[in-house]
Amino acid sequence: MHISECAPKHRSKPMSTPYEILGVSPSASADEIRKAYRKLAKKWHPDLNPGQTEAEQRFREVSSAHDLLSDPDKRARFDRGEIDAEGQERPRRQYYRSHAEGPGGARYAGGDAFAADDLEHIFADLFGQRGFGGRAAGGGPGGAPGGADMRMKGGNLALKLALDFVDALKGGKRRVTMPDGRALDIDLPAGLEDGATVRLKGQGLPGVGGGPAGDALVTVQVNPHPWFRREKDDVHLDLPVTLAEAVLGAKVRVPTIDGAVMLNVPKGANNGTVLRLKGKGVPDPQGQRRGDQYVTLRVALPEAPDPALEEFARTWTPPAGYAPRRAMEGG
């Protein structure tokens, strides 16, 4: 028996790989991939390109590429050709044995696949000797008395959704693309943590014999933020301040997940002083309470030498008892 393969007359342009989308080589480190993603995400973020369809599409491509390459297991499977750029399983290659007949007209089974007879016996054991087709084994149409159909719930689908830090904390509507190409708008609760799972009931694989569909389990991947970091229900931020603002006190603008607010820096604030913004942290899903935001002051001197500041330091006389390294002396 000979099986020939006909090459298609027209070949479509191959899709860009996740590496090409992010502009990195297949040997790129995790840090290089993360840096490339941050740069492109900022460039194509829809909030910075309102109304631009191309920007939305590019942002989705960049996020999808980062989602795959930031997961070591998915990246390894993609490199081995087991999944495609969308994270979907690639169809196994069909060989001669998959189509040829064995002794007595039986089909050969592929490498790690079950033969249809094997599946029927497995389902017969699980469902009280009913056949794989849903009828009782051993009978004709309807099989044994009653001939009830097998009814099973569909399997669950596992999906991943990458979110910006602020979007994950604030929640809201987001769109996910299902494996079959459907676009689904979902409501995400506020305060989602990295690795949290959102269940979409009835959006999984279809049931068998009229059984209900399974669920879609969406695992959230929260991308790191350049300034904010989360600790339980609180948000933390390091805020650079000038020497004058720390010594004399000042009102300064501070970013929060809800936008900038004004903060009073007390007179004589030191490097490492922590100030609290009450109720500016992580909201809970029910909207009943919020954590706080903690702002750590970091005194930042000018990068370039400042002659006036140098002259001040030379002529400044520390107050009596001033010894910032006293605790370390004798250690």
mmCIF file of C-alpha atoms in Angstrom:
data_model
loop_
_atom_site.group_PDB
_atom_site.id
_atom_site.type_symbol
_atom_site.label_atom_id
_atom_site.label_comp_id
_atom_site.label_asym_id
_atom_site.label_seq_id
_atom_site.Cartn_x
_atom_site.Cartn_y
_atom_site.Cartn_z
ATOM 1 C CA MET A 1 0.000 0.000 0.000
ATOM 2 C CA HIS A 2 1.425 3.387 -0.931
ATOM 3 C CA ILE A 3 0.319 6.736 0.452
ATOM 4 C CA SER A 4 1.464 9.801 -1.415
ATOM 5 C CA GLU A 5 1.365 13.372 -0.162
ATOM 6 C CA CYS A 6 0.512 16.243 -2.472
ATOM 7 C CA ALA A 7 2.183 19.550 -1.775
ATOM 8 C CA PRO A 8 -0.229 22.498 -1.714
ATOM 9 C CA LYS A 9 -0.067 24.852 -4.676
ATOM 10 C CA HIS A 10 -0.012 27.947 -2.521
ATOM 11 C CA ARG A 11 1.893 28.297 0.707
ATOM 12 C CA SER A 12 0.797 30.925 3.192
ATOM 13 C CA LYS A 13 3.391 33.199 4.733
ATOM 14 C CA PRO A 14 4.708 31.563 7.922
ATOM 15 C CA MET A 15 3.649 33.194 11.174
ATOM 16 C CA SER A 16 6.259 35.043 13.180
ATOM 17 C CA THR A 17 7.649 33.071 16.068
ATOM 18 C CA PRO A 18 7.412 34.425 19.630
ATOM 19 C CA TYR A 19 11.153 35.121 19.468
ATOM 20 C CA GLU A 20 10.725 37.206 16.311
ATOM 21 C CA ILE A 21 7.776 39.114 17.799
ATOM 22 C CA LEU A 22 9.851 40.118 20.841
ATOM 23 C CA GLY A 23 12.974 40.698 18.747
ATOM 24 C CA VAL A 24 15.166 38.248 20.677
ATOM 25 C CA SER A 25 17.151 35.169 19.683
ATOM 26 C CA PRO A 26 16.039 31.625 20.580
ATOM 27 C CA SER A 27 18.971 31.510 23.024
ATOM 28 C CA ALA A 28 17.849 34.672 24.873
ATOM 29 C CA SER A 29 17.858 34.556 28.671
ATOM 30 C CA ALA A 30 14.715 35.030 30.763
ATOM 31 C CA ASP A 31 15.932 38.512 31.716
ATOM 32 C CA GLU A 32 16.440 39.482 28.054
ATOM 33 C CA ILE A 33 12.946 38.256 27.215
ATOM 34 C CA ARG A 34 11.443 40.221 30.120
ATOM 35 C CA LYS A 35 13.254 43.434 29.105
ATOM 36 C CA ALA A 36 12.200 43.085 25.464
ATOM 37 C CA TYR A 37 8.583 42.521 26.515
ATOM 38 C CA ARG A 38 8.513 45.583 28.783
ATOM 39 C CA LYS A 39 9.917 47.799 26.038
ATOM 40 C CA LEU A 40 7.418 46.626 23.403
ATOM 41 C CA ALA A 41 4.466 46.545 25.822
ATOM 42 C CA LYS A 42 5.041 50.200 26.668
ATOM 43 C CA LYS A 43 5.328 51.073 22.974
ATOM 44 C CA TRP A 44 2.127 49.323 21.875
ATOM 45 C CA HIS A 45 -0.040 49.583 25.002
ATOM 46 C CA PRO A 46 -3.622 50.516 23.941
ATOM 47 C CA ASP A 47 -3.784 53.235 26.602
ATOM 48 C CA LEU A 48 -0.909 55.019 24.881
ATOM 49 C CA ASN A 49 -2.340 54.427 21.384
ATOM 50 C CA PRO A 50 -6.093 55.077 21.756
ATOM 51 C CA GLY A 51 -8.197 54.002 18.806
ATOM 52 C CA GLN A 52 -5.305 52.419 16.896
ATOM 53 C CA THR A 53 -6.266 48.901 15.842
ATOM 54 C CA GLU A 54 -2.735 48.020 14.779
ATOM 55 C CA ALA A 55 -1.385 48.934 18.220
ATOM 56 C CA GLU A 56 -4.005 46.718 19.918
ATOM 57 C CA GLN A 57 -3.074 43.812 17.635
ATOM 58 C CA ARG A 58 0.661 44.268 18.218
ATOM 59 C CA PHE A 59 0.120 44.507 21.984
ATOM 60 C CA ARG A 60 -1.830 41.228 21.922
ATOM 61 C CA GLU A 61 0.948 39.557 19.895
ATOM 62 C CA VAL A 62 3.649 40.826 22.248
ATOM 63 C CA SER A 63 1.690 39.710 25.338
ATOM 64 C CA SER A 64 1.022 36.271 23.820
ATOM 65 C CA ALA A 65 4.696 35.821 22.901
ATOM 66 C CA HIS A 66 5.798 36.796 26.412
ATOM 67 C CA ASP A 67 3.186 34.510 27.945
ATOM 68 C CA LEU A 68 4.691 31.530 26.126
ATOM 69 C CA LEU A 69 8.392 32.343 26.479
ATOM 70 C CA SER A 70 8.189 33.374 30.149
ATOM 71 C CA ASP A 71 6.919 29.894 31.031
ATOM 72 C CA PRO A 72 9.966 27.550 31.001
ATOM 73 C CA ASP A 73 7.841 24.456 30.326
ATOM 74 C CA LYS A 74 5.907 26.049 27.448
ATOM 75 C CA ARG A 75 9.101 27.502 25.976
ATOM 76 C CA ALA A 76 10.796 24.103 26.033
ATOM 77 C CA ARG A 77 7.781 22.434 24.415
ATOM 78 C CA PHE A 78 7.642 25.131 21.724
ATOM 79 C CA ASP A 79 11.361 24.712 21.004
ATOM 80 C CA ARG A 80 10.789 20.965 20.616
ATOM 81 C CA GLY A 81 7.914 21.593 18.209
ATOM 82 C CA GLU A 82 5.288 20.048 20.498
ATOM 83 C CA ILE A 83 3.124 23.215 20.633
ATOM 84 C CA ASP A 84 2.659 26.142 18.278
ATOM 85 C CA ALA A 85 3.100 29.862 18.911
ATOM 86 C CA GLU A 86 -0.404 30.011 20.408
ATOM 87 C CA GLY A 87 0.428 27.276 22.913
ATOM 88 C CA GLN A 88 -1.801 24.743 21.157
ATOM 89 C CA GLU A 89 -0.787 21.112 20.673
ATOM 90 C CA ARG A 90 0.640 20.377 17.235
ATOM 91 C CA PRO A 91 -1.007 17.422 15.452
ATOM 92 C CA ARG A 92 1.106 14.304 15.495
ATOM 93 C CA ARG A 93 2.648 13.316 12.174
ATOM 94 C CA GLN A 94 0.825 10.438 10.510
ATOM 95 C CA TYR A 95 2.879 7.454 9.353
ATOM 96 C CA TYR A 96 2.179 4.463 7.150
ATOM 97 C CA ARG A 97 1.301 2.276 10.142
ATOM 98 C CA SER A 98 -1.497 4.668 11.075
ATOM 99 C CA HIS A 99 -3.321 3.836 7.849
ATOM 100 C CA ALA A 100 -2.229 0.291 6.987
ATOM 101 C CA GLU A 101 -4.114 -2.824 8.008
ATOM 102 C CA GLY A 102 -2.664 -5.419 10.346
ATOM 103 C CA PRO A 103 -3.511 -9.081 10.626
ATOM 104 C CA GLY A 104 -7.163 -9.852 10.172
ATOM 105 C CA GLY A 105 -7.906 -6.376 8.831
ATOM 106 C CA ALA A 106 -7.134 -4.625 12.144
ATOM 107 C CA ARG A 107 -5.570 -1.189 12.085
ATOM 108 C CA TYR A 108 -2.157 -0.574 13.558
ATOM 109 C CA ALA A 109 -2.213 1.755 16.546
ATOM 110 C CA GLY A 110 0.028 4.827 16.540
ATOM 111 C CA GLY A 111 2.970 5.034 18.965
ATOM 112 C CA ASP A 112 1.279 6.048 22.249
ATOM 113 C CA ALA A 113 -2.342 6.070 21.103
ATOM 114 C CA PHE A 114 -5.035 3.606 22.180
ATOM 115 C CA ALA A 115 -6.820 1.518 19.571
ATOM 116 C CA ALA A 116 -10.572 2.032 19.356
ATOM 117 C CA ASP A 117 -11.105 -1.424 20.881
ATOM 118 C CA ASP A 118 -8.935 -0.486 23.846
ATOM 119 C CA LEU A 119 -10.986 2.652 24.439
ATOM 120 C CA GLU A 120 -14.219 0.712 24.212
ATOM 121 C CA HIS A 121 -13.042 -1.761 26.829
ATOM 122 C CA ILE A 122 -11.934 1.066 29.124
ATOM 123 C CA PHE A 123 -15.294 2.799 28.846
ATOM 124 C CA ALA A 124 -17.084 -0.506 29.291
ATOM 125 C CA ASP A 125 -15.301 -0.995 32.633
ATOM 126 C CA LEU A 126 -16.092 2.554 33.725
ATOM 127 C CA PHE A 127 -19.728 2.653 32.719
ATOM 128 C CA GLY A 128 -21.122 -0.743 33.592
ATOM 129 C CA GLN A 129 -20.301 -2.631 30.383
ATOM 130 C CA ARG A 130 -21.783 0.011 28.092
ATOM 131 C CA GLY A 131 -20.107 0.276 24.730
ATOM 132 C CA PHE A 132 -17.978 3.187 23.653
ATOM 133 C CA GLY A 133 -20.755 4.379 21.424
ATOM 134 C CA GLY A 134 -23.006 4.892 24.442
ATOM 135 C CA ARG A 135 -25.128 1.703 24.012
ATOM 136 C CA ALA A 136 -25.045 -1.305 26.278
ATOM 137 C CA ALA A 137 -22.389 -3.767 25.109
ATOM 138 C CA GLY A 138 -23.558 -7.008 23.541
ATOM 139 C CA GLY A 139 -26.833 -5.774 22.101
ATOM 140 C CA GLY A 140 -27.991 -4.247 18.871
ATOM 141 C CA PRO A 141 -29.472 -0.765 18.792
ATOM 142 C CA GLY A 142 -30.241 -0.139 22.435
ATOM 143 C CA GLY A 143 -28.188 -3.198 23.481
ATOM 144 C CA ALA A 144 -29.217 -4.537 26.872
ATOM 145 C CA PRO A 145 -32.624 -3.608 28.234
ATOM 146 C CA GLY A 146 -32.845 0.142 28.679
ATOM 147 C CA GLY A 147 -29.950 0.861 26.289
ATOM 148 C CA ALA A 148 -29.151 4.113 28.094
ATOM 149 C CA ASP A 149 -26.735 6.550 26.438
ATOM 150 C CA MET A 150 -23.492 7.445 28.188
ATOM 151 C CA ARG A 151 -23.669 11.010 29.531
ATOM 152 C CA MET A 152 -20.461 12.779 30.590
ATOM 153 C CA LYS A 153 -19.452 16.308 31.478
ATOM 154 C CA GLY A 154 -16.948 17.861 29.084
ATOM 155 C CA GLY A 155 -13.348 18.380 30.071
ATOM 156 C CA ASN A 156 -11.929 21.641 31.402
ATOM 157 C CA LEU A 157 -9.771 24.007 29.380
ATOM 158 C CA ALA A 158 -6.635 25.575 30.859
ATOM 159 C CA LEU A 159 -5.914 29.128 29.649
ATOM 160 C CA LYS A 160 -3.454 31.848 30.639
ATOM 161 C CA LEU A 161 -4.098 35.586 30.783
ATOM 162 C CA ALA A 162 -1.274 38.117 31.162
ATOM 163 C CA LEU A 163 -2.247 41.290 33.037
ATOM 164 C CA ASP A 164 -0.456 44.518 33.860
ATOM 165 C CA PHE A 165 0.131 45.014 37.593
ATOM 166 C CA VAL A 166 -2.434 47.821 37.931
ATOM 167 C CA ASP A 167 -5.055 46.021 35.812
ATOM 168 C CA ALA A 168 -4.785 42.922 38.000
ATOM 169 C CA LEU A 169 -5.336 44.958 41.164
ATOM 170 C CA LYS A 170 -8.250 47.001 39.832
ATOM 171 C CA GLY A 171 -10.043 44.200 37.943
ATOM 172 C CA GLY A 172 -12.674 44.840 35.272
ATOM 173 C CA LYS A 173 -13.610 43.483 31.860
ATOM 174 C CA ARG A 174 -10.973 41.685 29.806
ATOM 175 C CA ARG A 175 -11.133 39.692 26.590
ATOM 176 C CA VAL A 176 -9.662 36.213 26.204
ATOM 177 C CA THR A 177 -9.377 34.186 23.015
ATOM 178 C CA MET A 178 -10.513 30.583 23.308
ATOM 179 C CA PRO A 179 -8.674 27.730 21.518
ATOM 180 C CA ASP A 180 -11.482 27.550 18.948
ATOM 181 C CA GLY A 181 -11.012 31.238 18.077
ATOM 182 C CA ARG A 182 -13.954 32.623 20.043
ATOM 183 C CA ALA A 183 -13.424 35.965 21.782
ATOM 184 C CA LEU A 184 -14.889 35.944 25.268
ATOM 185 C CA ASP A 185 -15.351 39.013 27.501
ATOM 186 C CA ILE A 186 -14.978 38.180 31.189
ATOM 187 C CA ASP A 187 -15.319 40.156 34.419
ATOM 188 C CA LEU A 188 -12.206 39.889 36.555
ATOM 189 C CA PRO A 189 -12.492 40.578 40.288
ATOM 190 C CA ALA A 190 -10.261 43.214 41.863
ATOM 191 C CA GLY A 191 -7.124 42.257 43.756
ATOM 192 C CA LEU A 192 -6.019 39.276 41.631
ATOM 193 C CA GLU A 193 -2.650 37.804 42.594
ATOM 194 C CA ASP A 194 -0.130 36.249 40.259
ATOM 195 C CA GLY A 195 -1.134 32.611 39.692
ATOM 196 C CA ALA A 196 -4.796 33.125 40.677
ATOM 197 C CA THR A 197 -7.348 31.096 38.698
ATOM 198 C CA VAL A 198 -10.682 32.395 37.406
ATOM 199 C CA ARG A 199 -13.294 29.733 36.520
ATOM 200 C CA LEU A 200 -15.540 30.351 33.511
ATOM 201 C CA LYS A 201 -18.404 27.919 34.003
ATOM 202 C CA GLY A 202 -19.590 26.066 30.911
ATOM 203 C CA GLN A 203 -16.892 27.482 28.607
ATOM 204 C CA GLY A 204 -14.805 24.307 28.400
ATOM 205 C CA LEU A 205 -15.027 21.262 26.131
ATOM 206 C CA PRO A 206 -18.515 20.081 25.087
ATOM 207 C CA GLY A 207 -20.100 17.219 27.008
ATOM 208 C CA VAL A 208 -20.720 13.693 25.738
ATOM 209 C CA GLY A 209 -24.224 12.308 25.202
ATOM 210 C CA GLY A 210 -25.897 15.552 26.139
ATOM 211 C CA GLY A 211 -23.742 16.094 29.225
ATOM 212 C CA PRO A 212 -22.877 19.652 30.316
ATOM 213 C CA ALA A 213 -19.828 21.452 28.972
ATOM 214 C CA GLY A 214 -16.721 21.670 31.106
ATOM 215 C CA ASP A 215 -15.263 24.883 32.470
ATOM 216 C CA ALA A 216 -12.445 27.153 31.312
ATOM 217 C CA LEU A 217 -9.827 27.771 34.006
ATOM 218 C CA VAL A 218 -8.014 31.035 33.361
ATOM 219 C CA THR A 219 -4.715 31.383 35.246
ATOM 220 C CA VAL A 220 -3.635 34.991 35.715
ATOM 221 C CA GLN A 221 -0.038 36.021 35.131
ATOM 222 C CA VAL A 222 0.642 39.449 36.655
ATOM 223 C CA ASN A 223 3.489 41.268 34.943
ATOM 224 C CA PRO A 224 5.920 43.117 37.238
ATOM 225 C CA HIS A 225 5.613 46.908 37.560
ATOM 226 C CA PRO A 226 8.632 49.233 37.325
ATOM 227 C CA TRP A 227 7.701 51.050 40.587
ATOM 228 C CA PHE A 228 5.031 49.186 42.534
ATOM 229 C CA ARG A 229 5.362 45.898 44.367
ATOM 230 C CA ARG A 230 2.722 43.999 46.276
ATOM 231 C CA GLU A 231 2.935 42.548 49.783
ATOM 232 C CA LYS A 232 -0.358 40.844 50.700
ATOM 233 C CA ASP A 233 -2.995 43.637 50.606
ATOM 234 C CA ASP A 234 -0.517 46.516 50.591
ATOM 235 C CA VAL A 235 1.318 48.278 47.785
ATOM 236 C CA HIS A 236 4.919 49.427 48.326
ATOM 237 C CA LEU A 237 6.802 52.127 46.459
ATOM 238 C CA ASP A 238 10.305 53.632 46.753
ATOM 239 C CA LEU A 239 10.080 57.401 46.176
ATOM 240 C CA PRO A 240 13.187 59.461 45.304
ATOM 241 C CA VAL A 241 13.321 62.874 47.068
ATOM 242 C CA THR A 242 15.879 65.650 46.939
ATOM 243 C CA LEU A 243 18.116 66.512 49.867
ATOM 244 C CA ALA A 244 16.245 69.823 50.309
ATOM 245 C CA GLU A 245 12.841 68.070 50.355
ATOM 246 C CA ALA A 246 14.070 65.678 53.027
ATOM 247 C CA VAL A 247 15.708 68.354 55.187
ATOM 248 C CA LEU A 248 13.137 71.125 54.856
ATOM 249 C CA GLY A 249 9.987 69.105 54.223
ATOM 250 C CA ALA A 250 7.812 69.398 51.125
ATOM 251 C CA LYS A 251 4.639 68.366 49.330
ATOM 252 C CA VAL A 252 5.421 65.933 46.521
ATOM 253 C CA ARG A 253 3.405 63.976 43.940
ATOM 254 C CA VAL A 254 3.282 60.242 44.502
ATOM 255 C CA PRO A 255 1.948 57.667 41.988
ATOM 256 C CA THR A 256 -0.714 55.206 43.198
ATOM 257 C CA ILE A 257 -2.700 52.559 41.333
ATOM 258 C CA ASP A 258 -5.539 55.123 41.138
ATOM 259 C CA GLY A 259 -3.371 58.011 39.903
ATOM 260 C CA ALA A 260 -1.025 60.556 41.483
ATOM 261 C CA VAL A 261 -1.754 62.110 44.905
ATOM 262 C CA MET A 262 0.053 64.721 47.009
ATOM 263 C CA LEU A 263 2.105 63.532 49.991
ATOM 264 C CA ASN A 264 3.543 65.566 52.856
ATOM 265 C CA VAL A 265 7.235 64.833 53.418
ATOM 266 C CA PRO A 266 7.918 65.841 57.024
ATOM 267 C CA LYS A 267 10.770 68.194 57.863
ATOM 268 C CA GLY A 268 13.940 66.273 58.671
ATOM 269 C CA ALA A 269 12.813 63.060 56.929
ATOM 270 C CA ASN A 270 15.637 60.573 56.607
ATOM 271 C CA ASN A 271 16.613 58.161 53.881
ATOM 272 C CA GLY A 272 14.448 55.059 54.446
ATOM 273 C CA THR A 273 11.627 56.917 56.208
ATOM 274 C CA VAL A 274 8.328 55.087 55.508
ATOM 275 C CA LEU A 275 5.086 57.044 55.055
ATOM 276 C CA ARG A 276 1.587 55.544 54.706
ATOM 277 C CA LEU A 277 -1.198 56.408 52.284
ATOM 278 C CA LYS A 278 -4.268 54.893 53.932
ATOM 279 C CA GLY A 279 -6.675 53.026 51.669
ATOM 280 C CA LYS A 280 -4.479 53.266 48.556
ATOM 281 C CA GLY A 281 -3.488 49.619 48.471
ATOM 282 C CA VAL A 282 -5.060 46.443 47.063
ATOM 283 C CA PRO A 283 -8.892 46.376 46.915
ATOM 284 C CA ASP A 284 -10.645 43.176 47.919
ATOM 285 C CA PRO A 285 -12.990 41.450 45.410
ATOM 286 C CA GLN A 286 -16.114 42.553 47.347
ATOM 287 C CA GLY A 287 -15.039 46.214 47.379
ATOM 288 C CA GLN A 288 -15.501 46.453 51.151
ATOM 289 C CA ARG A 289 -11.968 47.385 52.167
ATOM 290 C CA ARG A 290 -8.548 48.189 50.780
ATOM 291 C CA GLY A 291 -4.994 47.825 51.929
ATOM 292 C CA ASP A 292 -2.604 50.757 52.244
ATOM 293 C CA GLN A 293 0.267 52.092 50.188
ATOM 294 C CA TYR A 294 3.632 52.446 51.922
ATOM 295 C CA VAL A 295 6.074 54.998 50.526
ATOM 296 C CA THR A 296 9.761 54.608 51.398
ATOM 297 C CA LEU A 297 11.766 57.823 50.931
ATOM 298 C CA ARG A 298 15.078 57.519 49.108
ATOM 299 C CA VAL A 299 17.249 60.645 49.219
ATOM 300 C CA ALA A 300 18.679 61.089 45.730
ATOM 301 C CA LEU A 301 21.728 63.338 45.244
ATOM 302 C CA PRO A 302 22.449 64.890 41.826
ATOM 303 C CA GLU A 303 24.203 62.519 39.443
ATOM 304 C CA ALA A 304 26.639 65.200 38.303
ATOM 305 C CA PRO A 305 29.007 66.858 40.870
ATOM 306 C CA ASP A 306 27.451 70.012 42.395
ATOM 307 C CA PRO A 307 30.054 72.567 43.605
ATOM 308 C CA ALA A 308 27.553 74.333 45.892
ATOM 309 C CA LEU A 309 26.605 71.063 47.579
ATOM 310 C CA GLU A 310 30.269 70.123 47.945
ATOM 311 C CA GLU A 311 31.047 73.488 49.548
ATOM 312 C CA PHE A 312 28.139 73.080 51.964
ATOM 313 C CA ALA A 313 29.371 69.621 52.986
ATOM 314 C CA ARG A 314 32.878 70.956 53.643
ATOM 315 C CA THR A 315 31.655 73.762 55.890
ATOM 316 C CA TRP A 316 28.824 71.903 57.616
ATOM 317 C CA THR A 317 29.402 71.018 61.274
ATOM 318 C CA PRO A 318 27.420 67.958 62.477
ATOM 319 C CA PRO A 319 25.416 68.450 65.704
ATOM 320 C CA ALA A 320 26.716 67.006 68.943
ATOM 321 C CA GLY A 321 26.100 63.299 69.322
ATOM 322 C CA TYR A 322 25.624 62.740 65.576
ATOM 323 C CA ALA A 323 27.162 59.308 64.833
ATOM 324 C CA PRO A 324 25.289 57.400 62.100
ATOM 325 C CA ARG A 325 27.552 54.319 62.437
ATOM 326 C CA ARG A 326 27.535 54.069 66.228
ATOM 327 C CA ALA A 327 25.671 50.734 66.189
ATOM 328 C CA MET A 328 28.400 49.183 64.045
ATOM 329 C CA GLU A 329 31.354 50.352 66.104
ATOM 330 C CA GLY A 330 33.224 47.589 67.845
ATOM 331 C CA GLY A 331 31.527 44.936 65.702
#
